[in-house]
Coordinates of C-alpha atoms in Angstrom, one line a residue:
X1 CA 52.4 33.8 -51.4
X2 CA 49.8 32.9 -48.8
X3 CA 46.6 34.7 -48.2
X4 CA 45.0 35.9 -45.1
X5 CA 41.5 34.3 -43.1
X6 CA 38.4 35.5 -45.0
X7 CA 38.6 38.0 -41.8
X8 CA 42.2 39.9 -43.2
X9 CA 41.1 39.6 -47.2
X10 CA 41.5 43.1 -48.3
X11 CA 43.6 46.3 -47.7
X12 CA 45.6 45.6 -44.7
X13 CA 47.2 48.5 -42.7
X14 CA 50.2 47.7 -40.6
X15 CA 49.2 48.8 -36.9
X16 CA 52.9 47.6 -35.5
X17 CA 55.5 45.7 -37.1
X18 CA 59.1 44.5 -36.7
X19 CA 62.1 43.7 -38.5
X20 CA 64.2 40.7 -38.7
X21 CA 67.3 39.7 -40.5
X22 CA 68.1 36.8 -42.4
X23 CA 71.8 35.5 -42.5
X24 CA 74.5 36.0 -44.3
X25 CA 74.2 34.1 -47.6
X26 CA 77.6 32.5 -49.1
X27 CA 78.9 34.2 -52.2
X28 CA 78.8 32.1 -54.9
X29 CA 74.8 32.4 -54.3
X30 CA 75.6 36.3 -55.2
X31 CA 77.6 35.5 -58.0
X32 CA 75.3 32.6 -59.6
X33 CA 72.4 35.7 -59.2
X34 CA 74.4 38.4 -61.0
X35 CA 75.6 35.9 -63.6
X36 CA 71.9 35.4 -64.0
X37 CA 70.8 38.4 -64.1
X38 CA 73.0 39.5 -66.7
X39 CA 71.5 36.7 -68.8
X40 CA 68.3 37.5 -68.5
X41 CA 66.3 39.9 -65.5
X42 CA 63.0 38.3 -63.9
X43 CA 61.0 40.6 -62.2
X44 CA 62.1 41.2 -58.7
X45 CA 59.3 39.6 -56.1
X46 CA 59.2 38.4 -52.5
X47 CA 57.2 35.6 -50.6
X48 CA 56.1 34.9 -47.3
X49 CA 56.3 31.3 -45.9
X50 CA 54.8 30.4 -42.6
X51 CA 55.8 26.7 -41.0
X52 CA 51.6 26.8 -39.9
X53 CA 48.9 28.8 -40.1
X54 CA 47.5 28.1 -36.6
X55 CA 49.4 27.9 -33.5
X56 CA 48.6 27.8 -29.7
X57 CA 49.0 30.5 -27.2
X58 CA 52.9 30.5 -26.2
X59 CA 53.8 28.2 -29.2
X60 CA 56.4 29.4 -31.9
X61 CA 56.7 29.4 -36.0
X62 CA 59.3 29.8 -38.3
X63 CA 58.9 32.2 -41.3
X64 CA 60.8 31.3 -44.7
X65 CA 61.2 34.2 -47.1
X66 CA 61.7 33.0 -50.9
X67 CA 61.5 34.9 -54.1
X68 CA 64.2 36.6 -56.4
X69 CA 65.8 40.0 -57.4
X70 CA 67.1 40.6 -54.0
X71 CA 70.2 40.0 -51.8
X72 CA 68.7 37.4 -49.2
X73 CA 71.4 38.8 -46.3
X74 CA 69.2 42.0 -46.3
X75 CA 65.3 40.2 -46.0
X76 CA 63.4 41.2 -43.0
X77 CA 59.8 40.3 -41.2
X78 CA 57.4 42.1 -40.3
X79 CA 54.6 41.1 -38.1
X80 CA 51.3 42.7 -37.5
X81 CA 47.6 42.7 -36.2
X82 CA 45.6 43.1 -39.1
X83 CA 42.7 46.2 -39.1
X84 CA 39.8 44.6 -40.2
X85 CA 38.0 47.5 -43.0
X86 CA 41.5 49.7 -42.9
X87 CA 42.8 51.1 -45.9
X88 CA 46.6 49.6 -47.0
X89 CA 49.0 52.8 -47.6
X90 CA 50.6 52.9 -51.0
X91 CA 53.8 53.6 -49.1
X92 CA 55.3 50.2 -47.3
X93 CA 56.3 51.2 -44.0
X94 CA 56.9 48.6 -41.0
X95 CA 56.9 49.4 -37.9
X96 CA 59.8 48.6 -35.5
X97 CA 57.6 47.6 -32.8
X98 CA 56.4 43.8 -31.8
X99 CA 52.9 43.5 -31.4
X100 CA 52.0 42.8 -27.6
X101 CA 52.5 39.3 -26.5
X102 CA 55.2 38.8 -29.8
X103 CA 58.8 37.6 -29.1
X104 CA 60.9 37.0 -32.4
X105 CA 64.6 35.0 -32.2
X106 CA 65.6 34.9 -36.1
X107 CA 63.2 33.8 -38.1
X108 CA 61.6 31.9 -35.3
X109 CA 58.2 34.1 -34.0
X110 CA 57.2 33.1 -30.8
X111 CA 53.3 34.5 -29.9
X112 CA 51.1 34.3 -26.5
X113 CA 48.6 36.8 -27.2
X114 CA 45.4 35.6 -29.0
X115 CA 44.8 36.6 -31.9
X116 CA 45.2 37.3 -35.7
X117 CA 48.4 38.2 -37.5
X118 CA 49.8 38.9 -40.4
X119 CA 53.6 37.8 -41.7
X120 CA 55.5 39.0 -44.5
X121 CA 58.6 39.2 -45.7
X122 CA 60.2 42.6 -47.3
X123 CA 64.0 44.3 -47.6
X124 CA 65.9 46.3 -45.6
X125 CA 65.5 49.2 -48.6
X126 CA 61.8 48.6 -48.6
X127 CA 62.5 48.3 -51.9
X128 CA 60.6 44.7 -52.1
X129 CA 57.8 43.2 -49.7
X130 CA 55.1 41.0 -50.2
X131 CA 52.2 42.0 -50.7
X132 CA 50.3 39.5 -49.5
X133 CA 51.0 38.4 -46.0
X134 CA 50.5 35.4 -44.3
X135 CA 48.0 35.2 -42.0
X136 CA 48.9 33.4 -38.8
X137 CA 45.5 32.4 -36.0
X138 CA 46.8 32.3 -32.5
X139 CA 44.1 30.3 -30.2
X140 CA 44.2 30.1 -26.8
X141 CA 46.5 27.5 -25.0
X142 CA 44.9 25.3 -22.5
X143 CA 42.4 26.4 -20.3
X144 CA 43.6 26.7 -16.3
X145 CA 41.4 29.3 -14.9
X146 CA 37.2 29.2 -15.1
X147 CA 34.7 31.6 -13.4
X148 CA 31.2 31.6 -13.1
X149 CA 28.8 34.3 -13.0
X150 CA 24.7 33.6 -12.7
X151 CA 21.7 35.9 -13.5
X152 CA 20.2 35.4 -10.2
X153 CA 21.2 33.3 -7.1
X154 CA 17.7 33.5 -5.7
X155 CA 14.8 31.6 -7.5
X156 CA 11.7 29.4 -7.1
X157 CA 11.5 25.7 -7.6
X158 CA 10.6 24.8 -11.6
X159 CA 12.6 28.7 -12.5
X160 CA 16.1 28.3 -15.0
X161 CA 18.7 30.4 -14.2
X162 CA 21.2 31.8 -17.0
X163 CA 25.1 31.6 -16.2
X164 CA 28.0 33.3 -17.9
X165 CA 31.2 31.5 -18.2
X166 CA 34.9 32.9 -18.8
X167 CA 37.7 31.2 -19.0
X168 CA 41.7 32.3 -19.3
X169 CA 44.8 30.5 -20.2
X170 CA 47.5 30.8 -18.4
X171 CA 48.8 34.1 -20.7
X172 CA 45.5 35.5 -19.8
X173 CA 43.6 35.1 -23.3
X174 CA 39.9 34.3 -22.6
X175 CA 38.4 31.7 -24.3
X176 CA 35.2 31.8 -25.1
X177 CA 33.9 28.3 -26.3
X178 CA 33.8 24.6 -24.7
X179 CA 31.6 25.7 -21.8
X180 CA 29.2 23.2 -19.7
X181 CA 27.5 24.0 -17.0
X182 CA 27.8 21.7 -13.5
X183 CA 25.1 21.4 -10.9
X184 CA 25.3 20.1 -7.4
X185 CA 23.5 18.0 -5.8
X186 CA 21.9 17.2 -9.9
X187 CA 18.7 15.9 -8.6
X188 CA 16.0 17.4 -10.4
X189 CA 18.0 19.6 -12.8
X190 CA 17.7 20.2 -16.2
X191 CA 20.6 21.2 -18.2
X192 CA 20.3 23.1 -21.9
X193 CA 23.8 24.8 -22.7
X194 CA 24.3 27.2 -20.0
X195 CA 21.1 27.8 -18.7
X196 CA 19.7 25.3 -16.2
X197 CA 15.7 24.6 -14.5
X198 CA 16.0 23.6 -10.9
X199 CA 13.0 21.9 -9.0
X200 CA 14.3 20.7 -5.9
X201 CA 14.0 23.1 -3.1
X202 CA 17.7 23.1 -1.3
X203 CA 21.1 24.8 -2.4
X204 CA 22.8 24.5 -5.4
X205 CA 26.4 25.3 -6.0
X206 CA 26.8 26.2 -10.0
X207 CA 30.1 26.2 -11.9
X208 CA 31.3 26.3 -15.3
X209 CA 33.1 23.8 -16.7
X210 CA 35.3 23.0 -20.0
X211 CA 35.1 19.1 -20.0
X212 CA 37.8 18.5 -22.6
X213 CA 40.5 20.4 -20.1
X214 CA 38.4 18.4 -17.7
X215 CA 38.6 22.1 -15.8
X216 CA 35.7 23.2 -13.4
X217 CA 35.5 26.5 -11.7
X218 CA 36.5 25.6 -8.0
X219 CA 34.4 28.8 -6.7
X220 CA 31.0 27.7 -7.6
X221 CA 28.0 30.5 -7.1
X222 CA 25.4 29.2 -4.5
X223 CA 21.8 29.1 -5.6
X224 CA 18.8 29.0 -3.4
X225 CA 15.8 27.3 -4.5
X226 CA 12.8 28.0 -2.2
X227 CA 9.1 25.8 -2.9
X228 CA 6.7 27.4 -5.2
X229 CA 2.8 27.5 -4.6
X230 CA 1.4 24.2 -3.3
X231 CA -0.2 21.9 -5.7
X232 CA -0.1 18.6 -4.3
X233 CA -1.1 17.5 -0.5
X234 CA 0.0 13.7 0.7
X235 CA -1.9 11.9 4.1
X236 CA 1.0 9.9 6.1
X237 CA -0.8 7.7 8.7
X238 CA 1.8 5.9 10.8
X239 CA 0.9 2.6 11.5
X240 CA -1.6 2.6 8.4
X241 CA -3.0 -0.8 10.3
X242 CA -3.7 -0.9 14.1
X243 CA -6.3 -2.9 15.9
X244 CA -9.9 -1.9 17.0
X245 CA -9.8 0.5 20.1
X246 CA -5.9 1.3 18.8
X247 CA -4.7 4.7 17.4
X248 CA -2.2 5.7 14.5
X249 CA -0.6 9.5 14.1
X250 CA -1.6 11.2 10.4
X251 CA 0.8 13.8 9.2
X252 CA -0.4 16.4 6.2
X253 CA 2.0 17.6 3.6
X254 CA 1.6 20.0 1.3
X255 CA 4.5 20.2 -2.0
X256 CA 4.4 21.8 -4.9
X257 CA 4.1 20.2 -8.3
X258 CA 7.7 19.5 -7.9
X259 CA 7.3 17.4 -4.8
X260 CA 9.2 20.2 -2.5
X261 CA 7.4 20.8 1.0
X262 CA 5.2 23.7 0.9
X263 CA 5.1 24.6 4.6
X264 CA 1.9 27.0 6.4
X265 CA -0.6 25.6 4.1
X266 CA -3.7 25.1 6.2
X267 CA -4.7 22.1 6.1
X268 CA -8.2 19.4 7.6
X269 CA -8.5 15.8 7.6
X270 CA -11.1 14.2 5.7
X271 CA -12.5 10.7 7.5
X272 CA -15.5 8.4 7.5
X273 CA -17.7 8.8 10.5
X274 CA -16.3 5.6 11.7
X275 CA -12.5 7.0 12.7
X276 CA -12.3 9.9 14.8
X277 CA -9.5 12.5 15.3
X278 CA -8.3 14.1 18.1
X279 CA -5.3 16.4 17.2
X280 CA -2.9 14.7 15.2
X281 CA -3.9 11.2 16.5
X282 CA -7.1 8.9 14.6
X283 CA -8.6 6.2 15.9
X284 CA -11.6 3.6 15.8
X285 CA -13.4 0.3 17.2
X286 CA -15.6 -0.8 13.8
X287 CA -12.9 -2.9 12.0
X288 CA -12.6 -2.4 8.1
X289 CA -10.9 -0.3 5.5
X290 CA -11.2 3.3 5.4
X291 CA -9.6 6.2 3.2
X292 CA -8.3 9.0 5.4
X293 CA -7.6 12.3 3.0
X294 CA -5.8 15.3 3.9
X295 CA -7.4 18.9 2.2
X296 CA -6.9 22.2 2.5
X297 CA -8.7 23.8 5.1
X298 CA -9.4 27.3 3.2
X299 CA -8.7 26.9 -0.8
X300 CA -11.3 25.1 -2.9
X301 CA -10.1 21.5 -3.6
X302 CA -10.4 21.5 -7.3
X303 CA -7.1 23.7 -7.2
X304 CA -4.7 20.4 -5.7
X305 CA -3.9 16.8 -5.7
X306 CA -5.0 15.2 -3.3
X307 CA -3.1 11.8 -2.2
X308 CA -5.4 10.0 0.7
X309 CA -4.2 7.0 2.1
X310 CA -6.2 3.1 3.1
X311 CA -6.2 3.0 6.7
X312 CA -6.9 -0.5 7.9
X313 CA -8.9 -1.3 11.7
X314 CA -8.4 -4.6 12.5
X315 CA -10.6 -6.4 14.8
X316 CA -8.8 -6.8 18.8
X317 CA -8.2 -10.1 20.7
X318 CA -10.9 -12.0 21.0
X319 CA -13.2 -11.2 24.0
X320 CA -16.8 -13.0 23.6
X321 CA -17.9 -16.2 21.8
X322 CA -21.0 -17.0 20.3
X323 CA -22.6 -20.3 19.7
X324 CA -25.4 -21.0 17.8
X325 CA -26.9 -24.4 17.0
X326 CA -28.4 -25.3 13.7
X327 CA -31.0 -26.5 13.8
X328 CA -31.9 -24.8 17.0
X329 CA -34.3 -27.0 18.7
X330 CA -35.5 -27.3 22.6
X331 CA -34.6 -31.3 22.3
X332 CA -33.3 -33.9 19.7
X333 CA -33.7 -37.3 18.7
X334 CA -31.1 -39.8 18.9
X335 CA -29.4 -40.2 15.7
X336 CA -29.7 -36.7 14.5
X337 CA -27.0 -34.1 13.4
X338 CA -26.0 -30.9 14.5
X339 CA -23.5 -27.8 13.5
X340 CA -22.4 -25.3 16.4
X341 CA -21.1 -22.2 14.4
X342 CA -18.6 -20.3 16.7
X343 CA -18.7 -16.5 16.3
X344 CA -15.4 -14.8 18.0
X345 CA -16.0 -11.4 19.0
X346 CA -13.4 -8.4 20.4
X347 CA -14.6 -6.2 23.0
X348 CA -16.1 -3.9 20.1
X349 CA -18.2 -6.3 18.5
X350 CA -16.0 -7.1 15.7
X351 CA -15.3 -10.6 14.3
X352 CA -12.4 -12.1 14.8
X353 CA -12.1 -13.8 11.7
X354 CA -8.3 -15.1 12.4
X355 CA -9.5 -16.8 15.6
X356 CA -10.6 -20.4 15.9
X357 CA -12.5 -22.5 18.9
X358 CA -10.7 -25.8 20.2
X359 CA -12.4 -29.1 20.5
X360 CA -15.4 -28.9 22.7
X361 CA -15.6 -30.4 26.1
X362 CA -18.3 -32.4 26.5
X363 CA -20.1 -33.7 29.4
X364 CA -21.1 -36.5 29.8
X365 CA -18.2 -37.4 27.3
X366 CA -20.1 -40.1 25.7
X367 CA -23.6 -40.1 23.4
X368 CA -22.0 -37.2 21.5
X369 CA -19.4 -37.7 18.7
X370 CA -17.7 -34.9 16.6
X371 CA -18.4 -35.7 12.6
X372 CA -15.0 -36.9 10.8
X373 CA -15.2 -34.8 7.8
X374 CA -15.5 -31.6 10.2
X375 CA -15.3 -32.7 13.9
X376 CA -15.2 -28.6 15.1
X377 CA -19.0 -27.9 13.8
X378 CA -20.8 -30.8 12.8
X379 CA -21.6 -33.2 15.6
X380 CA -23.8 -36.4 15.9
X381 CA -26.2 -37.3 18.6
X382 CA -25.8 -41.0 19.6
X383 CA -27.1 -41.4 23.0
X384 CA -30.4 -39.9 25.4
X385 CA -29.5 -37.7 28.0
X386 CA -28.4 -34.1 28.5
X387 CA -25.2 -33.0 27.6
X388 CA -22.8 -29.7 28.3
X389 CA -20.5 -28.7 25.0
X390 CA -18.1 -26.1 26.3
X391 CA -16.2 -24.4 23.4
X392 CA -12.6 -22.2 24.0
X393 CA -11.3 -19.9 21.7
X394 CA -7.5 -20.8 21.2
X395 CA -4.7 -19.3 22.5
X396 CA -7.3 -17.3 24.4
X397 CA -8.6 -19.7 26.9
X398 CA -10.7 -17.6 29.3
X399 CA -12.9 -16.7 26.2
X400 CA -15.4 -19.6 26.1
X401 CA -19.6 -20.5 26.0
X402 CA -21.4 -23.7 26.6
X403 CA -24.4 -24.7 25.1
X404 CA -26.6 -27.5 26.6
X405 CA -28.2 -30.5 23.8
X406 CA -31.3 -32.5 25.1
X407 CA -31.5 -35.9 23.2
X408 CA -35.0 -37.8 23.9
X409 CA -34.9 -41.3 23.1
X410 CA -38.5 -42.4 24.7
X411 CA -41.6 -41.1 26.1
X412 CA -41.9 -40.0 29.6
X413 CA -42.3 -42.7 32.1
X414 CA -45.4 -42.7 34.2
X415 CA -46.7 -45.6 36.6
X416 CA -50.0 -45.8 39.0
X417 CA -48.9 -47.2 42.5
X418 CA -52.8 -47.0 44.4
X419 CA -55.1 -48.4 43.2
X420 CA -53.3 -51.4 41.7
X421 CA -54.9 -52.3 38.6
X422 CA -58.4 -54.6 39.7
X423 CA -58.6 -53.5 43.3
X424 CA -61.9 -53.4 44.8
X425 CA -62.6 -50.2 47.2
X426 CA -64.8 -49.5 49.2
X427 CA -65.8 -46.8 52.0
X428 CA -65.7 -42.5 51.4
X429 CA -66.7 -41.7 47.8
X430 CA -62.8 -40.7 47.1
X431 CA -59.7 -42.0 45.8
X432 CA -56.3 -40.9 45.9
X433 CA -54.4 -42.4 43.2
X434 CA -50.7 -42.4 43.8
X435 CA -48.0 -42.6 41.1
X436 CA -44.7 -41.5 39.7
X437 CA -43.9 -39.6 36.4
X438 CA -40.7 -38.5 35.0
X439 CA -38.7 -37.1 32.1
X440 CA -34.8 -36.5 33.1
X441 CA -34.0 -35.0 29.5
X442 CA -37.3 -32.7 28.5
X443 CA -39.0 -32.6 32.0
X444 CA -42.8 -33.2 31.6
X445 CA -45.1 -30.6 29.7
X446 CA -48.1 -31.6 30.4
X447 CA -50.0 -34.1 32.4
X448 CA -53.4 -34.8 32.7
X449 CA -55.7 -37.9 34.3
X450 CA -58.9 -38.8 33.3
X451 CA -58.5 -35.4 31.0
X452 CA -58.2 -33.0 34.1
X453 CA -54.9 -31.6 34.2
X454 CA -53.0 -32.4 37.2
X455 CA -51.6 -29.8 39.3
X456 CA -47.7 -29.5 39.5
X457 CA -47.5 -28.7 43.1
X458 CA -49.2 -32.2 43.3
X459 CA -45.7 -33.7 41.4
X460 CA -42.6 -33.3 44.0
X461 CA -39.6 -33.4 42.8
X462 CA -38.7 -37.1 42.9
X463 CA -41.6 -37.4 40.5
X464 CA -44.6 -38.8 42.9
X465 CA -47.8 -37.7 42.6
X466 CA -51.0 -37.5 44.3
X467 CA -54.6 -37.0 42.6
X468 CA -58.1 -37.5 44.1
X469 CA -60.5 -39.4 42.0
X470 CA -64.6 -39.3 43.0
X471 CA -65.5 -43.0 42.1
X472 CA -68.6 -44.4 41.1
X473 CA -70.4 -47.6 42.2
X474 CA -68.8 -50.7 40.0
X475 CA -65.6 -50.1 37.6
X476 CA -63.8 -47.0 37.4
X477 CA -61.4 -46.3 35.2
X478 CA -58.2 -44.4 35.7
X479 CA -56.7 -42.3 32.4
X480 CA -53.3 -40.8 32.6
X481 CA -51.5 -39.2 29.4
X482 CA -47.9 -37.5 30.0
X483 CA -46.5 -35.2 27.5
X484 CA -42.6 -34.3 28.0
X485 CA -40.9 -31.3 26.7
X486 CA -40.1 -33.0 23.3
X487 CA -44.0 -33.4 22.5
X488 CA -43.6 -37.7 23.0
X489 CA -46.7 -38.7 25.3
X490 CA -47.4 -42.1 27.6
X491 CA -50.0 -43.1 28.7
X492 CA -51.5 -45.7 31.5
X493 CA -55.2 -47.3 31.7
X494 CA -56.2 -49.0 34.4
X495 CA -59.7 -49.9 36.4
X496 CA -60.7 -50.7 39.8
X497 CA -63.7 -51.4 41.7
X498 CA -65.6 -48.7 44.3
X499 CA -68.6 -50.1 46.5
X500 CA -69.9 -49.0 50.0
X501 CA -70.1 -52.4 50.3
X502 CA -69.1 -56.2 49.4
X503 CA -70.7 -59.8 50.1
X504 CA -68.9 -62.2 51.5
X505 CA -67.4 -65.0 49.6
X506 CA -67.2 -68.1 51.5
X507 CA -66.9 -71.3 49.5
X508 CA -67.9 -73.1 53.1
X509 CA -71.0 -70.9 53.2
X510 CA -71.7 -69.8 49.5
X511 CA -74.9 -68.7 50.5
X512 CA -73.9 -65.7 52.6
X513 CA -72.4 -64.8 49.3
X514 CA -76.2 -64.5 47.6
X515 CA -77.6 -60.6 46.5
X516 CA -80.9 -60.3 47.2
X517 CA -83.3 -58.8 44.9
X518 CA -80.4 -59.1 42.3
X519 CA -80.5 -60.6 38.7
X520 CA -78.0 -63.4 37.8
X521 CA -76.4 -63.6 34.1
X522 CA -74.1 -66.2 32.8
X523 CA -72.2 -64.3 30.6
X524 CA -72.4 -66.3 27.6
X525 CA -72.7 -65.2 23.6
X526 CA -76.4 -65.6 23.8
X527 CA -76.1 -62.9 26.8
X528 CA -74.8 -60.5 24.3
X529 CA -76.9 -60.9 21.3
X530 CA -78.7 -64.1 20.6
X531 CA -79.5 -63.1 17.3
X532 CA -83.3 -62.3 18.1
X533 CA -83.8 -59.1 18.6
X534 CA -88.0 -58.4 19.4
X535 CA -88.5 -55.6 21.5
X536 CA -91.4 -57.8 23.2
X537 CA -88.6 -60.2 24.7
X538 CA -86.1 -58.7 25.6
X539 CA -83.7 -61.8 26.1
X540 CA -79.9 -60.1 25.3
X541 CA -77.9 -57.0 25.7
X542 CA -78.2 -56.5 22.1
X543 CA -82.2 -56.2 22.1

């Protein structure tokens, strides 16, 4: 005998039943029992055999009925839906009726209800059943029809929503087991058995699903998932780089903590006092690198993120070029070195640090060379004279500067035309000494004879000069010092000889030549100092 599920173990009531018959056995079956019984009489008992204990939906079984002290030809079957906690009557009394959902064609029980039954076996005289039925589990057959039901279709972003599946076979039994839950688009969900967190703000379409009858409800429910409260702001600045005097548009966005746009949020821009804003357009001359921050206009900041962004000014095209000498002197001496450091400016003042000057232009090309180790900076003086270095920014040739270099080799020159150097004069108490002075390179600074300075409008411009002298009787002597603009002097001495009037000299009549009341000295070492020196005779220049 077989015993029912844990579920039908105890009295069992019969709530509908049927009857089936076996065959009609052969005879010598009859006889062998009587001749047995005669011998010796077991007690009379019936079992119920069941080809399996669990079928599918639709599927079929086949009952066996064994035991002895009956006449097989009148065995019947009874099948039933067990009462779960009912009481089994003392009196055995099947009912005629199938169960819903039960065909029967022999001994062959075909079943599409789900469910549980019991099986047994008993005699046409109710004389004999089994006591113990078989229990038989009908499951579902395969799955073909899913629905979906949800606890809400309407949520904000981060919120789960709980869905209810049912599923039927295709005799209408529900199953009840084997769910999953589907989620489209699945960005941003999170799926735990049948319940499901979505964070991204757009419409879902939900469906259950029984993967393993790979069988997915084709009326999904739509969800909408609107943005919760803002949390997070982002600054867009599009271009993030643009060039001094150049603009860039900033867009503010407020999401929540899921990233879902949040819109109405009011909302300022943050900016250093070097950008400004006008609308939804920044701009700025100073280059550099600035943060740009979007905030909320009304709420306290402590309450978001805030995501600012590196906005970059870069300086413009070159517009202005600036040379500076080092060392910056008025004039130079031959031989020395120089740098010229090129500065390129946009038309905001900004350096251009990307930009870079040609090779100068010099002129006169020679008596200036460009150093070999850096022939764009360093440059050496070889040669006197004044020269023009004209720098060009490249690939921006109307942006250029000259600087002029004064190399001073020598002095200034200066030379005394009248008197010539000896002359004798005579007449007017008054000289005019005539002359030329020059300094092409440094031009002359100063310029004095006999220590009084000479005036300039006395100097025209091809250098000549003109200066009175008062002369003395006998020797005078003319002093002239020239300073030019790189502090060298020259200087020229020379005498000449002023009288109102001169003696003759004749050597055919040498004494016309003779000075009266005049003193005559051979001008020999003795005239100088003889070496006696008595204040009583005065006989030399040194007494």
């Amino acid at each position: 005998m077989r015993l029912l599920s844990l579920s039908l173990i105890g009295l069992i009531a019969c709530s509908s039943g049927s009857t089936a018959f076996y065959p009609s056995l052969d005879a010598s079956d009859n006889d062998a029992s009587s001749s047995d019984a005669d011998e010796q009489a077991p007690n009379p008992s019936i079992d119920t055999i069941l080809s399996k204990d669990s079928i599918e939906a639709g599927a079929s079984v086949t009952v066996t009925c064994t035991g002895t002290g009956f006449d097989r030809k009148d065995v019947r079957i009874d099948i039933f839906v067990p009462q779960e906690g009912a009481s089994q009557d003392e009196t055995f009394a099947p009912s005629p009726a199938l169960p819903q959902g039960v065909t029967m064609d022999g001994f062959k029980i075909t079943i599409t209800k789900a469910g549980y039954y019991g099986v047994r076996c008993y005699t046409a005289d109710l004389s004999l059943h089994d006591e113990t039925p078989a229990p038989l589990t009908v499951t579902p057959a395969t799955p073909v029809r899913i629905e979906t039901s949800l606890d809400r279709t309407q949520i904000k972003a981060g919120e789960w929503i709980q869905a209810t599946c049912e599923a039927f076979d295709r005799f209408d039994n529900k199953i009840t087991s084997g769910f999953a839950l589907s989620v489209a688009p699945s960005d941003g969900v999170k799926v735990s058995d049948l319940s499901a967190q979505l964070t991204r703000a757009v419409r879902h379409q939900v469906a259950c699903e029984i993967p393993s009858a790979y069988l997915v409800d084709t009326t999904p429910v739509e969800v909408i998932v609107a943005p919760n409260i803002p949390k997070k702001i982002y600054t867009h600045v599009t271009p993030s780089e643009f060039k001094a005097g150049g603009q860039a548009e900033i867009e503010c966005v407020a999401t929540d903590a899921y990233e879902n746009k949040v819109p109405d949020l009011p909302m300022s821009v943050a900016l250093p006092p070097q950008l400004t804003i006008l609308g939804k357009t920044i701009s700025g001359v100073v280059a550099g690198i600035y943060t740009v921050k979007c905030v909320p206009e009304t709420i306290p900041w402590r309450y978001f993120q805030l995501f600012g962004v590196t906005v970059t000014v870069k300086p413009g095209d070159p517009a202005q070029l600036l040379l500076k000498v080092v060392p910056d002197r008025e004039f130079y001496s031959i031989g020395s070195k120089i740098d010229v450091i090129a500065t390129i400016l946009d038309a905001y003042q900004n350096v251009v640090p990307d930009a870079s000057v040609a090779p100068p232009t010099i002129s006169p090309p020679t008596g200036i060379e460009p150093s070999p180790t850096n022939p764009l900076r360093t440059f050496i003086l070889r040669a006197e004279g004044i020269y023009i270095m004209t720098f060009r920014v490249i690939n921006f040739p109307e942006v250029s500067n000259e600087i002029t270099i004064k190399v001073e080799g020598s002095g200034p020159l200066i030379t005394i035309l009248y008197p010539e150097r000896g002359a004798t004069i005579q007449g007017k108490p008054s000289v005019t000494v005539v002359g030329t002075v020059n300094d092409d390179v440094t031009g002359i600074a100063s310029f004095t004879i006999n220590g009084i300075e000479v005036p300039r409008t006395n100097i025209k411009p091809d250098g000549t000069f003109t200066f009175i002298l008062n002369p003395h009787q006998g020797m005078n002597m003319i002093d002239a010092r020239v300073v030019n603009g790189a502090g060298m002097e020259s200087r020229v001495r020379q005498s000449y000889y002023f009288s109102y009037a001169y003696y003759p000299v004749d050597a055919n009549q040498p004494e016309k030549g003779m000075v009266h009341n005049s003193v005559r000295a051979f001008l020999l070492r003795d005239f100088f100092d003889d070496g006696d020196h008595d204040p009583n005779h005065p006989d030399d220049l040194a007494t």
